[in-house]
Amino acid sequence: MEIVPITLTCTESASKLAVLLAELSSNSKEESWITVELISQHLANLLRVRNGSEDNHTILGGTSLPQDLTALLSKALDGSPIPDDARASAVFEVLRVSANLCVEHDRNRGQLLEAGFPQAVVSLLEGYADNLPPEAQTDPLPLSISHLQVIKTAVGVLLNSSLGYEPVKFRLTSLEVAMTLVRLSSAMYPAGAWMRTTTALFPSGLSEFDRVPERMAESWTIRTGLSNWTWRLITELRDDARPLFDTNVLPYLIQPLIAFTPPLLTAPPPPTFARPSQLRTSLLHADFDLLSESCSHLESLALDVDDIRLSLARGFTFPAEHQNVPCLSAMLNFIEQGNYAPLWYVRHETSLDDSEVKSQEKAFDNCKAAVIKAVVEVSGEEKNVDVLCDDSEEMHPGGKFVSRMVNWIRTFVTAGSYGNVRDDMVICATLALGNLTRREFHATLLLSPPHNIAQLLSSEALLSPSTDIKLKHGVIGLLKRLSQSSVQSAFNRSALSNAGVIERIIASGVWDERSDVMADIVQINAIGVVKHLCNNSIDNSLILVLPSDGEKHLPTGLSQLLALVKRSETVAIKSEGTRVIVNLIKSLWSSDPASDQRSAEESRARQQKRERAIQILVTAPYAEALAALIGRSPKYPILINEAVVALSLLSTHRDGGLLVLSTMVAPLPAEISPAVPGSAAMSTATSTNSEIDSPIITSPPAPRSHQPQKRALDHLLTVLRNNGNDGTSSPRRGDLPSYPVELRANICALLGQVGKRVSGEDLEVVKEAARSTLEDLARISSNPSRDNMLGIAARRVLDLWTSA
């Protein structure tokens, strides 16, 4: 065996390796491999020095060294996927040379890539991965120090060659190395494995020397370092445009969550780690780093990959989906029971200091938030609804997932402010249940016994002025989903009404001015709840309009809502809030189907309430809000029609005709602009939270630079003319829709109604503005088509004006 002089330079060492390579090609002697190991070790050590008097890295990169390293690695393996024990040390040193050669050196990274070295390293790692069991392991794979060093340094080569260098990153991604890395890293260092007393780190055939505490510590140190480098490399390869993993990664990502969940989390440390030490602290850090990476990847994969969401849901019922690892259940267990590691708080000079503990506590909370987002995304996948919401189990109505979510909410409400309860579980549960409540069946299931969720959601513990806005978002979002079914289901409406949902929303402060900055979507959802519950419901309309008996000094729900509509700059809030007023008017002006079931005294008291509520609505602020809805909604015939119908009903009241007429000819608020061709006037967002025939308008207010149409009357006449589409004289206005005949006929009815009930200067203004359009429409009244209805309606208005 040749002794390597320590005086060899980098260039001389590289040349010596080239000579050895030639010798090995003709005669592969084991003594030569020992020399390769020693020279490579010497060269790797020299290359650790950067920015010396000579640029050795650039010089060696321009030689045959990259090709020689690739050839040496291939010859050391000699056709085997992994090196044997005799050559493992030589392979380790060759890998060290390549890792140090390319660190922060793009040219050398390119040279190694061209020589095929990273590709050969991937094949080496795949060789080790092929020897692993197919499923994720809870105990570390027994392996000698020399082979651990080979695997760790191979990962280091890939890390150094890819940092910030796209060609290598692209090649590694195309070779799908990420899953190989995860399998190897998880086998070498399963999170929390050191907490198990049965851990064996070395193969059974090794000598007693390998079982001394120092060798055990060395093994753990290499394993944690390998884990750290693996996840640094995966982070480097991460690409938002192309996920690195498929569903096979899920059991491996779940392992760290299990390590931070009882019973493993709360188990006493084994005798080897019973006392604080630097090694134990390093293992604690390694476990937490794995948890952070796993939670981050679970969140991003659930957000971006359909198959991940579908697989997690399937695995909840069929654990074989994930090698019998109940992934989604483990995620829920982590959310519910996961906690900070008790050993973080052991006081010792080698333990975590206070700042480290606080930092990790905050990061741990972020981990839980990431897992919660992943669970919510899984529940939000439409194809998962019937998987996670299943009524086949009598003991768990809706299935175990739904029952668990409801129980999280019930636990929080039951404990109140006295128990150690967390609102993050309720946020997760309400958002998940909201995602699953897509049909009337789902709402009925939740509102029925044993869940009775309306009573839980309307509790003061969940909805009060002091409730965190994130919690309000989840609770009110779920209430909106439930209320959407109340139009078709009398039972669902009754369950929500009897639970006092409207009263609780009024008292929650969600429409207060202090909530405006952070709560747009929450305010809109709360509007949606009362909009649905007040639709065709006199009782619920009275609750919203009138003050409650015991709190007459507090602002009513309707006054809160009107104040929000007036001050908000969000079109969705303005429009949806006004639609609540529409539903109130339609309900209170309707006949009472249950009037014959009440006593005379009850009917009289109820009618007095109804008259008080109607009198509140027959005032200028509410008529003006309806007029503004007309001006704000030129692209939305549904909204215009709702406002027109409500104004028509208002005008039937003894005080309503003059009010409606003056509102129609009064200037509209300055923020209202006409829709102009090419402008980003208004758009409807597709949302699972709104019905198909009930658009939520989410555009910003129209720019003030456009000249507004000054009156609701002008907008109504634009609709009547229908952009000149049916022969009227008006020029076409931008890209406005072709308005339905029924809407235009309703406008005629409104004009006739106000003309029949009032007179005066305002009426003359209306007549002068509308007469020519009505006459044009009346001319087509003899056409045998749907327009005939419109022509007849226009003729009726003209006749009524003539006879008045």
GROMACS .gro file of N, CA, C and O in nm, residues 157-259:
model
  412
  157VAL      N    1  -2.351   1.589  -0.186
  157VAL     CA    2  -2.310   1.617  -0.324
  157VAL      C    3  -2.426   1.679  -0.402
  157VAL      O    4  -2.410   1.780  -0.472
  158LEU      N    5  -2.542   1.618  -0.393
  158LEU     CA    6  -2.657   1.669  -0.466
  158LEU      C    7  -2.697   1.807  -0.417
  158LEU      O    8  -2.738   1.893  -0.497
  159LEU      N    9  -2.685   1.829  -0.288
  159LEU     CA   10  -2.719   1.960  -0.232
  159LEU      C   11  -2.623   2.066  -0.283
  159LEU      O   12  -2.665   2.172  -0.333
  160ASN      N   13  -2.492   2.040  -0.272
  160ASN     CA   14  -2.393   2.139  -0.315
  160ASN      C   15  -2.400   2.166  -0.466
  160ASN      O   16  -2.377   2.278  -0.511
  161SER      N   17  -2.430   2.063  -0.543
  161SER     CA   18  -2.430   2.080  -0.689
  161SER      C   19  -2.556   2.147  -0.739
  161SER      O   20  -2.559   2.196  -0.853
  162SER      N   21  -2.660   2.153  -0.657
  162SER     CA   22  -2.788   2.208  -0.705
  162SER      C   23  -2.822   2.345  -0.649
  162SER      O   24  -2.911   2.413  -0.702
  163LEU      N   25  -2.754   2.387  -0.543
  163LEU     CA   26  -2.791   2.513  -0.478
  163LEU      C   27  -2.783   2.629  -0.577
  163LEU      O   28  -2.673   2.669  -0.620
  164GLY      N   29  -2.898   2.682  -0.613
  164GLY     CA   30  -2.902   2.796  -0.703
  164GLY      C   31  -2.860   2.765  -0.846
  164GLY      O   32  -2.840   2.858  -0.925
  165TYR      N   33  -2.848   2.639  -0.883
  165TYR     CA   34  -2.801   2.602  -1.017
  165TYR      C   35  -2.909   2.520  -1.087
  165TYR      O   36  -2.929   2.402  -1.057
  166GLU      N   37  -2.980   2.585  -1.177
  166GLU     CA   38  -3.099   2.526  -1.238
  166GLU      C   39  -3.072   2.398  -1.318
  166GLU      O   40  -3.155   2.306  -1.314
  167PRO      N   41  -2.963   2.389  -1.396
  167PRO     CA   42  -2.945   2.266  -1.475
  167PRO      C   43  -2.942   2.139  -1.391
  167PRO      O   44  -3.004   2.038  -1.427
  168VAL      N   45  -2.871   2.143  -1.277
  168VAL     CA   46  -2.868   2.025  -1.190
  168VAL      C   47  -3.004   2.003  -1.124
  168VAL      O   48  -3.053   1.889  -1.114
  169LYS      N   49  -3.068   2.111  -1.081
  169LYS     CA   50  -3.200   2.098  -1.020
  169LYS      C   51  -3.298   2.035  -1.117
  169LYS      O   52  -3.377   1.946  -1.081
  170PHE      N   53  -3.293   2.079  -1.243
  170PHE     CA   54  -3.383   2.025  -1.344
  170PHE      C   55  -3.359   1.875  -1.363
  170PHE      O   56  -3.453   1.796  -1.371
  171ARG      N   57  -3.229   1.836  -1.370
  171ARG     CA   58  -3.197   1.695  -1.391
  171ARG      C   59  -3.241   1.610  -1.272
  171ARG      O   60  -3.299   1.501  -1.289
  172LEU      N   61  -3.217   1.659  -1.151
  172LEU     CA   62  -3.257   1.583  -1.033
  172LEU      C   63  -3.409   1.569  -1.025
  172LEU      O   64  -3.461   1.462  -0.988
  173THR      N   65  -3.479   1.675  -1.059
  173THR     CA   66  -3.625   1.669  -1.058
  173THR      C   67  -3.675   1.569  -1.161
  173THR      O   68  -3.768   1.490  -1.134
  174SER      N   69  -3.613   1.569  -1.280
  174SER     CA   70  -3.656   1.475  -1.384
  174SER      C   71  -3.626   1.331  -1.345
  174SER      O   72  -3.695   1.239  -1.389
  175LEU      N   73  -3.526   1.310  -1.261
  175LEU     CA   74  -3.495   1.176  -1.212
  175LEU      C   75  -3.582   1.135  -1.093
  175LEU      O   76  -3.567   1.025  -1.041
  176GLU      N   77  -3.673   1.226  -1.051
  176GLU     CA   78  -3.767   1.200  -0.941
  176GLU      C   79  -3.694   1.154  -0.815
  176GLU      O   80  -3.731   1.055  -0.750
  177VAL      N   81  -3.590   1.229  -0.781
  177VAL     CA   82  -3.507   1.190  -0.668
  177VAL      C   83  -3.573   1.219  -0.534
  177VAL      O   84  -3.537   1.161  -0.432
  178ALA      N   85  -3.673   1.310  -0.533
  178ALA     CA   86  -3.728   1.357  -0.405
  178ALA      C   87  -3.785   1.241  -0.322
  178ALA      O   88  -3.762   1.233  -0.201
  179MET      N   89  -3.859   1.153  -0.385
  179MET     CA   90  -3.920   1.043  -0.310
  179MET      C   91  -3.813   0.948  -0.257
  179MET      O   92  -3.824   0.896  -0.144
  180THR      N   93  -3.707   0.925  -0.337
  180THR     CA   94  -3.596   0.842  -0.290
  180THR      C   95  -3.533   0.904  -0.166
  180THR      O   96  -3.502   0.834  -0.068
  181LEU      N   97  -3.515   1.035  -0.169
  181LEU     CA   98  -3.456   1.105  -0.056
  181LEU      C   99  -3.542   1.091   0.069
  181LEU      O  100  -3.491   1.067   0.180
  182VAL      N  101  -3.672   1.108   0.053
  182VAL     CA  102  -3.761   1.100   0.169
  182VAL      C  103  -3.760   0.959   0.229
  182VAL      O  104  -3.754   0.942   0.351
  183ARG      N  105  -3.765   0.858   0.145
  183ARG     CA  106  -3.764   0.720   0.195
  183ARG      C  107  -3.635   0.690   0.271
  183ARG      O  108  -3.637   0.630   0.379
  184LEU      N  109  -3.522   0.734   0.214
  184LEU     CA  110  -3.393   0.709   0.281
  184LEU      C  111  -3.383   0.786   0.411
  184LEU      O  112  -3.346   0.730   0.516
  185SER      N  113  -3.416   0.914   0.406
  185SER     CA  114  -3.404   0.996   0.527
  185SER      C  115  -3.494   0.943   0.637
  185SER      O  116  -3.454   0.937   0.754
  186SER      N  117  -3.617   0.905   0.601
  186SER     CA  118  -3.710   0.854   0.701
  186SER      C  119  -3.663   0.722   0.759
  186SER      O  120  -3.685   0.694   0.878
  187ALA      N  121  -3.597   0.640   0.678
  187ALA     CA  122  -3.546   0.513   0.729
  187ALA      C  123  -3.424   0.533   0.819
  187ALA      O  124  -3.406   0.462   0.918
  188MET      N  125  -3.339   0.629   0.785
  188MET     CA  126  -3.221   0.654   0.866
  188MET      C  127  -3.257   0.724   0.997
  188MET      O  128  -3.200   0.695   1.102
  189TYR      N  129  -3.353   0.817   0.988
  189TYR     CA  130  -3.391   0.892   1.108
  189TYR      C  131  -3.542   0.915   1.110
  189TYR      O  132  -3.590   1.021   1.071
  190PRO      N  133  -3.620   0.818   1.158
  190PRO     CA  134  -3.763   0.842   1.179
  190PRO      C  135  -3.781   0.938   1.298
  190PRO      O  136  -3.717   0.919   1.402
  191ALA      N  137  -3.864   1.037   1.280
  191ALA     CA  138  -3.883   1.135   1.387
  191ALA      C  139  -3.924   1.066   1.516
  191ALA      O  140  -4.014   0.981   1.517
  192GLY      N  141  -3.858   1.103   1.625
  192GLY     CA  142  -3.893   1.050   1.757
  192GLY      C  143  -3.847   0.909   1.783
  192GLY      O  144  -3.876   0.853   1.890
  193ALA      N  145  -3.772   0.849   1.688
  193ALA     CA  146  -3.732   0.709   1.707
  193ALA      C  147  -3.643   0.692   1.831
  193ALA      O  148  -3.647   0.587   1.896
  194TRP      N  149  -3.565   0.792   1.866
  194TRP     CA  150  -3.475   0.782   1.980
  194TRP      C  151  -3.550   0.772   2.112
  194TRP      O  152  -3.493   0.732   2.215
  195MET      N  153  -3.681   0.807   2.110
  195MET     CA  154  -3.760   0.798   2.232
  195MET      C  155  -3.806   0.655   2.260
  195MET      O  156  -3.864   0.627   2.364
  196ARG      N  157  -3.781   0.565   2.166
  196ARG     CA  158  -3.821   0.426   2.186
  196ARG      C  159  -3.702   0.347   2.242
  196ARG      O  160  -3.592   0.353   2.189
  197THR      N  161  -3.725   0.268   2.342
  197THR     CA  162  -3.614   0.198   2.409
  197THR      C  163  -3.562   0.081   2.327
  197THR      O  164  -3.454   0.029   2.354
  198THR      N  165  -3.636   0.034   2.227
  198THR     CA  166  -3.595  -0.085   2.151
  198THR      C  167  -3.509  -0.050   2.031
  198THR      O  168  -3.479  -0.136   1.948
  199THR      N  169  -3.467   0.075   2.020
  199THR     CA  170  -3.394   0.119   1.903
  199THR      C  171  -3.260   0.047   1.890
  199THR      O  172  -3.181   0.041   1.985
  200ALA      N  173  -3.232  -0.008   1.771
  200ALA     CA  174  -3.102  -0.069   1.739
  200ALA      C  175  -3.046   0.001   1.618
  200ALA      O  176  -3.109   0.004   1.512
  201LEU      N  177  -2.926   0.057   1.630
  201LEU     CA  178  -2.871   0.141   1.523
  201LEU      C  179  -2.778   0.065   1.430
  201LEU      O  180  -2.752   0.111   1.318
  202PHE      N  181  -2.725  -0.049   1.473
  202PHE     CA  182  -2.623  -0.119   1.395
  202PHE      C  183  -2.671  -0.260   1.359
  202PHE      O  184  -2.749  -0.321   1.433
  203PRO      N  185  -2.623  -0.313   1.247
  203PRO     CA  186  -2.656  -0.452   1.213
  203PRO      C  187  -2.606  -0.548   1.321
  203PRO      O  188  -2.507  -0.521   1.389
  204SER      N  189  -2.673  -0.657   1.335
  204SER     CA  190  -2.643  -0.751   1.444
  204SER      C  191  -2.504  -0.811   1.434
  204SER      O  192  -2.447  -0.854   1.533
  205GLY      N  193  -2.444  -0.817   1.316
  205GLY     CA  194  -2.315  -0.884   1.300
  205GLY      C  195  -2.196  -0.797   1.335
  205GLY      O  196  -2.082  -0.844   1.328
  206LEU      N  197  -2.215  -0.671   1.372
  206LEU     CA  198  -2.101  -0.584   1.399
  206LEU      C  199  -2.040  -0.613   1.536
  206LEU      O  200  -2.102  -0.672   1.623
  207SER      N  201  -1.917  -0.567   1.553
  207SER     CA  202  -1.843  -0.595   1.676
  207SER      C  203  -1.898  -0.512   1.791
  207SER      O  204  -1.974  -0.417   1.773
  208GLU      N  205  -1.854  -0.549   1.912
  208GLU     CA  206  -1.897  -0.476   2.031
  208GLU      C  207  -1.848  -0.332   2.028
  208GLU      O  208  -1.907  -0.244   2.090
  209PHE      N  209  -1.739  -0.308   1.953
  209PHE     CA  210  -1.686  -0.171   1.944
  209PHE      C  211  -1.792  -0.075   1.890
  209PHE      O  212  -1.797   0.042   1.930
  210ASP      N  213  -1.876  -0.127   1.799
  210ASP     CA  214  -1.977  -0.039   1.740
  210ASP      C  215  -2.094  -0.015   1.833
  210ASP      O  216  -2.185   0.061   1.797
  211ARG      N  217  -2.092  -0.076   1.949
  211ARG     CA  218  -2.206  -0.059   2.038
  211ARG      C  219  -2.173   0.028   2.160
  211ARG      O  220  -2.254   0.042   2.250
  212VAL      N  221  -2.055   0.085   2.163
  212VAL     CA  222  -2.019   0.173   2.274
  212VAL      C  223  -2.093   0.305   2.257
  212VAL      O  224  -2.133   0.343   2.146
  213PRO      N  225  -2.115   0.377   2.368
  213PRO     CA  226  -2.194   0.501   2.361
  213PRO      C  227  -2.141   0.602   2.258
  213PRO      O  228  -2.219   0.672   2.193
  214GLU      N  229  -2.009   0.609   2.243
  214GLU     CA  230  -1.953   0.707   2.149
  214GLU      C  231  -1.995   0.676   2.005
  214GLU      O  232  -2.025   0.766   1.927
  215ARG      N  233  -1.994   0.546   1.970
  215ARG     CA  234  -2.035   0.508   1.834
  215ARG      C  235  -2.185   0.528   1.817
  215ARG      O  236  -2.232   0.566   1.709
  216MET      N  237  -2.261   0.503   1.922
  216MET     CA  238  -2.405   0.528   1.915
  216MET      C  239  -2.432   0.677   1.891
  216MET      O  240  -2.513   0.714   1.807
  217ALA      N  241  -2.359   0.761   1.963
  217ALA     CA  242  -2.377   0.905   1.946
  217ALA      C  243  -2.337   0.948   1.806
  217ALA      O  244  -2.402   1.033   1.743
  218GLU      N  245  -2.227   0.889   1.754
  218GLU     CA  246  -2.184   0.922   1.619
  218GLU      C  247  -2.290   0.883   1.516
  218GLU      O  248  -2.317   0.958   1.422
  219SER      N  249  -2.349   0.766   1.537
  219SER     CA  250  -2.453   0.722   1.444
  219SER      C  251  -2.572   0.817   1.445
  219SER      O  252  -2.622   0.858   1.340
  220TRP      N  253  -2.618   0.856   1.565
  220TRP     CA  254  -2.730   0.950   1.573
  220TRP      C  255  -2.695   1.083   1.508
  220TRP      O  256  -2.778   1.144   1.439
  221THR      N  257  -2.573   1.129   1.528
  221THR     CA  258  -2.531   1.258   1.471
  221THR      C  259  -2.533   1.254   1.319
  221THR      O  260  -2.578   1.349   1.253
  222ILE      N  261  -2.480   1.145   1.262
  222ILE     CA  262  -2.481   1.132   1.116
  222ILE      C  263  -2.625   1.126   1.065
  222ILE      O  264  -2.661   1.188   0.964
  223ARG      N  265  -2.708   1.053   1.135
  223ARG     CA  266  -2.847   1.037   1.091
  223ARG      C  267  -2.922   1.170   1.094
  223ARG      O  268  -2.997   1.203   1.001
  224THR      N  269  -2.906   1.248   1.199
  224THR     CA  270  -2.975   1.377   1.205
  224THR      C  271  -2.919   1.473   1.099
  224THR      O  272  -2.994   1.550   1.039
  225GLY      N  273  -2.787   1.467   1.077
  225GLY     CA  274  -2.728   1.550   0.971
  225GLY      C  275  -2.780   1.512   0.834
  225GLY      O  276  -2.808   1.598   0.750
  226LEU      N  277  -2.793   1.382   0.811
  226LEU     CA  278  -2.848   1.334   0.683
  226LEU      C  279  -2.991   1.386   0.664
  226LEU      O  280  -3.030   1.430   0.555
  227SER      N  281  -3.070   1.380   0.772
  227SER     CA  282  -3.208   1.429   0.765
  227SER      C  283  -3.212   1.577   0.731
  227SER      O  284  -3.290   1.622   0.647
  228ASN      N  285  -3.126   1.654   0.796
  228ASN     CA  286  -3.121   1.798   0.771
  228ASN      C  287  -3.083   1.828   0.627
  228ASN      O  288  -3.147   1.911   0.560
  229TRP      N  289  -2.980   1.763   0.574
  229TRP     CA  290  -2.937   1.788   0.437
  229TRP      C  291  -3.044   1.745   0.336
  229TRP      O  292  -3.064   1.809   0.233
  230THR      N  293  -3.111   1.634   0.369
  230THR     CA  294  -3.216   1.586   0.278
  230THR      C  295  -3.324   1.691   0.259
  230THR      O  296  -3.365   1.722   0.146
  231TRP      N  297  -3.371   1.748   0.368
  231TRP     CA  298  -3.481   1.843   0.356
  231TRP      C  299  -3.435   1.977   0.302
  231TRP      O  300  -3.513   2.050   0.239
  232ARG      N  301  -3.307   2.011   0.323
  232ARG     CA  302  -3.254   2.130   0.256
  232ARG      C  303  -3.252   2.110   0.106
  232ARG      O  304  -3.285   2.200   0.029
  233LEU      N  305  -3.215   1.991   0.063
  233LEU     CA  306  -3.212   1.960  -0.081
  233LEU      C  307  -3.354   1.961  -0.138
  233LEU      O  308  -3.378   2.016  -0.246
  234ILE      N  309  -3.448   1.901  -0.067
  234ILE     CA  310  -3.587   1.900  -0.115
  234ILE      C  311  -3.641   2.041  -0.125
  234ILE      O  312  -3.712   2.076  -0.222
  235THR      N  313  -3.607   2.124  -0.028
  235THR     CA  314  -3.650   2.264  -0.035
  235THR      C  315  -3.591   2.333  -0.157
  235THR      O  316  -3.658   2.413  -0.224
  236GLU      N  317  -3.466   2.302  -0.188
  236GLU     CA  318  -3.400   2.361  -0.306
  236GLU      C  319  -3.468   2.315  -0.435
  236GLU      O  320  -3.480   2.392  -0.531
  237LEU      N  321  -3.512   2.190  -0.438
  237LEU     CA  322  -3.574   2.136  -0.559
  237LEU      C  323  -3.720   2.175  -0.572
  237LEU      O  324  -3.779   2.157  -0.679
  238ARG      N  325  -3.778   2.227  -0.466
  238ARG     CA  326  -3.922   2.257  -0.465
  238ARG      C  327  -3.958   2.356  -0.575
  238ARG      O  328  -3.891   2.458  -0.595
  239ASP      N  329  -4.064   2.325  -0.645
  239ASP     CA  330  -4.108   2.408  -0.757
  239ASP      C  331  -4.259   2.418  -0.752
  239ASP      O  332  -4.330   2.317  -0.759
  240ASP      N  333  -4.309   2.542  -0.740
  240ASP     CA  334  -4.453   2.561  -0.729
  240ASP      C  335  -4.527   2.512  -0.853
  240ASP      O  336  -4.644   2.473  -0.846
  241ALA      N  337  -4.459   2.516  -0.967
  241ALA     CA  338  -4.526   2.477  -1.092
  241ALA      C  339  -4.539   2.327  -1.106
  241ALA      O  340  -4.624   2.278  -1.181
  242ARG      N  341  -4.455   2.251  -1.034
  242ARG     CA  342  -4.457   2.106  -1.049
  242ARG      C  343  -4.430   2.041  -0.914
  242ARG      O  344  -4.318   2.044  -0.864
  243PRO      N  345  -4.531   1.981  -0.852
  243PRO     CA  346  -4.511   1.918  -0.721
  243PRO      C  347  -4.407   1.806  -0.728
  243PRO      O  348  -4.399   1.732  -0.826
  244LEU      N  349  -4.327   1.796  -0.623
  244LEU     CA  350  -4.223   1.694  -0.618
  244LEU      C  351  -4.278   1.557  -0.583
  244LEU      O  352  -4.215   1.455  -0.614
  245PHE      N  353  -4.394   1.553  -0.516
  245PHE     CA  354  -4.440   1.427  -0.458
  245PHE      C  355  -4.578   1.389  -0.508
  245PHE      O  356  -4.657   1.474  -0.550
  246ASP      N  357  -4.607   1.259  -0.499
  246ASP     CA  358  -4.742   1.210  -0.520
  246ASP      C  359  -4.793   1.153  -0.389
  246ASP      O  360  -4.734   1.177  -0.281
  247THR      N  361  -4.900   1.076  -0.393
  247THR     CA  362  -4.962   1.028  -0.269
  247THR      C  363  -4.874   0.933  -0.190
  247THR      O  364  -4.897   0.912  -0.070
  248ASN      N  365  -4.771   0.875  -0.252
  248ASN     CA  366  -4.685   0.781  -0.181
  248ASN      C  367  -4.607   0.846  -0.067
  248ASN      O  368  -4.558   0.777   0.024
  249VAL      N  369  -4.595   0.978  -0.070
  249VAL     CA  370  -4.515   1.045   0.033
  249VAL      C  371  -4.592   1.062   0.163
  249VAL      O  372  -4.532   1.086   0.269
  250LEU      N  373  -4.723   1.048   0.160
  250LEU     CA  374  -4.804   1.084   0.277
  250LEU      C  375  -4.766   1.009   0.405
  250LEU      O  376  -4.754   1.071   0.511
  251PRO      N  377  -4.746   0.875   0.402
  251PRO     CA  378  -4.710   0.808   0.529
  251PRO      C  379  -4.580   0.861   0.589
  251PRO      O  380  -4.564   0.861   0.712
  252TYR      N  381  -4.489   0.906   0.505
  252TYR     CA  382  -4.360   0.957   0.555
  252TYR      C  383  -4.376   1.097   0.614
  252TYR      O  384  -4.310   1.131   0.712
  253LEU      N  385  -4.465   1.176   0.555
  253LEU     CA  386  -4.488   1.310   0.609
  253LEU      C  387  -4.564   1.305   0.741
  253LEU      O  388  -4.556   1.398   0.822
  254ILE      N  389  -4.638   1.199   0.763
  254ILE     CA  390  -4.719   1.188   0.885
  254ILE      C  391  -4.636   1.150   1.005
  254ILE      O  392  -4.670   1.182   1.120
  255GLN      N  393  -4.522   1.082   0.984
  255GLN     CA  394  -4.441   1.033   1.097
  255GLN      C  395  -4.407   1.142   1.200
  255GLN      O  396  -4.425   1.120   1.321
  256PRO      N  397  -4.359   1.259   1.158
  256PRO     CA  398  -4.327   1.361   1.259
  256PRO      C  399  -4.449   1.408   1.338
  256PRO      O  400  -4.437   1.443   1.455
  257LEU      N  401  -4.567   1.409   1.275
  257LEU     CA  402  -4.687   1.448   1.348
  257LEU      C  403  -4.717   1.349   1.459
  257LEU      O  404  -4.756   1.388   1.569
  258ILE      N  405  -4.697   1.222   1.429
  258ILE     CA  406  -4.720   1.118   1.531
  258ILE      C  407  -4.620   1.134   1.645
  258ILE      O  408  -4.654   1.111   1.762
  259ALA      N  409  -4.498   1.174   1.612
  259ALA     CA  410  -4.396   1.192   1.716
  259ALA      C  411  -4.431   1.305   1.812
  259ALA      O  412  -4.386   1.304   1.928
   0.00000   0.00000   0.00000
